[in-house]
Amino acid sequence: MNDDFPVDEVDMAIVEKLRLNGRATNQQIADMLELTAATVSARIRRMEKANKLRVVAVSDFAAHGFNVLMQVAIEVDGRPASEVVNELAEFPEVFAAHLVTGRYDIDMLVALHDFDDLSALLLEKFSQVQGIRSMVPAIAVDVIKYKFDIAPIDAKEAM
Amino acid sequence: MTAPHLDQLDHQLIQILSLDARISNRKIAAELGVTEGTVRGRIKKLQQDGMIAFTAITSLGLVDSRKLAFIGVQADVNRVKEIATEIAELAAVNAVMITMGRFNILVFGLFSELDKLHDVASDQILAIKDVHHVETSIAVKTVKYNSRIVRITKPSKPE
């Protein structure tokens, strides 16, 4: 099958319904869009096979016991930022890590169970990484919006 | 917010559904050796508690190489919640958090062109009353990202 098929309006309409409720049955989606359940099922499968779509449950940080979220900006010195970020990305507390432009070189999202975990993270883990000149945290006190439904889909992900 | 306690079965459900949310309750029940009713009840509870949400993640649009950008905002502390809520209403913005740090609001968005980012940061956000300063930074490379663990925010309607 050609993985690079063009996504048409029917596909997009189905994706819109799935964004609102990923557990809607094929029949429910079919009824809303005046299609057949077989068409809905085939369209979803085709997009999934081509790694264009995943219908998934996302879980809250709190479901995993993470009660502290912080965004950390890092300035690198004396070592390529791409090396530093690879090392930092290996820590399980680091949920996202990006190389960025601007005053800082790396931006990352860190999640902790509570503030007591911060000293171990800083003194036992981050301190072992060479090339960090400074770290500036921004502690999330309230998340007003969090809506990322576009993401690279890893072909290795189980279907 | 104190998170409800999740047991091993809840975590197994989250694990299965994070790979494929369209799997039937019957299949999950068989896999975990519990009844369909238990699966249905647990999923409903997890959803009601805001621990999980079902959505569609697509890689559509990634071909146009949209870049993640961070916008740091400095705004009057006594109006920070109102301003963050106002920023969250912008369609181009994916996430907004109130933080303690160099900025008091952090904004995340995916932008296909630099002038779109500039428009949001310098024309729309900076124009909001009591916003004093914005700084932008662009992610040139994402080394780590977990699209399955998120902050599930409640719809902002009832208040």
PDB file of C-alpha atoms in Angstrom, chain A residues 14 17-18 21-45 55, chain B residues 22:
ATOM      1  CA  ILE A  14     -13.139  11.609  10.762  1.00  0.00           C
ATOM      2  CA  LYS A  17     -14.574  13.535  15.388  1.00  0.00           C
ATOM      3  CA  LEU A  18     -11.817  11.379  16.889  1.00  0.00           C
ATOM      4  CA  ASN A  21     -13.879  11.532  21.343  1.00  0.00           C
ATOM      5  CA  GLY A  22     -11.301   8.918  20.448  1.00  0.00           C
ATOM      6  CA  ARG A  23     -13.550   6.161  21.797  1.00  0.00           C
ATOM      7  CA  ALA A  24     -16.512   6.980  19.542  1.00  0.00           C
ATOM      8  CA  THR A  25     -17.536   3.819  17.697  1.00  0.00           C
ATOM      9  CA  ASN A  26     -17.196   3.560  13.928  1.00  0.00           C
ATOM     10  CA  GLN A  27     -20.993   3.513  13.757  1.00  0.00           C
ATOM     11  CA  GLN A  28     -21.353   6.732  15.772  1.00  0.00           C
ATOM     12  CA  ILE A  29     -18.822   8.519  13.568  1.00  0.00           C
ATOM     13  CA  ALA A  30     -20.474   7.102  10.438  1.00  0.00           C
ATOM     14  CA  ASP A  31     -23.883   8.410  11.550  1.00  0.00           C
ATOM     15  CA  MET A  32     -22.540  11.900  12.221  1.00  0.00           C
ATOM     16  CA  LEU A  33     -20.810  12.116   8.843  1.00  0.00           C
ATOM     17  CA  GLU A  34     -23.359  10.163   6.772  1.00  0.00           C
ATOM     18  CA  LEU A  35     -20.870   7.443   5.917  1.00  0.00           C
ATOM     19  CA  THR A  36     -20.904   3.707   6.509  1.00  0.00           C
ATOM     20  CA  ALA A  37     -19.153   2.176   9.505  1.00  0.00           C
ATOM     21  CA  ALA A  38     -17.037   0.123   7.092  1.00  0.00           C
ATOM     22  CA  THR A  39     -15.768   3.296   5.406  1.00  0.00           C
ATOM     23  CA  VAL A  40     -14.918   4.891   8.749  1.00  0.00           C
ATOM     24  CA  SER A  41     -13.091   1.764   9.861  1.00  0.00           C
ATOM     25  CA  ALA A  42     -11.125   1.508   6.603  1.00  0.00           C
ATOM     26  CA  ARG A  43     -10.184   5.197   6.613  1.00  0.00           C
ATOM     27  CA  ILE A  44      -8.932   5.081  10.202  1.00  0.00           C
ATOM     28  CA  ARG A  45      -6.947   1.932   9.528  1.00  0.00           C
ATOM     29  CA  VAL A  55      -6.070   7.373  18.386  1.00  0.00           C
TER      30      VAL A  55
ATOM     31  CA  ARG B  22     -10.065   2.100  19.867  1.00  0.00           C
TER      32      ARG B  22
END
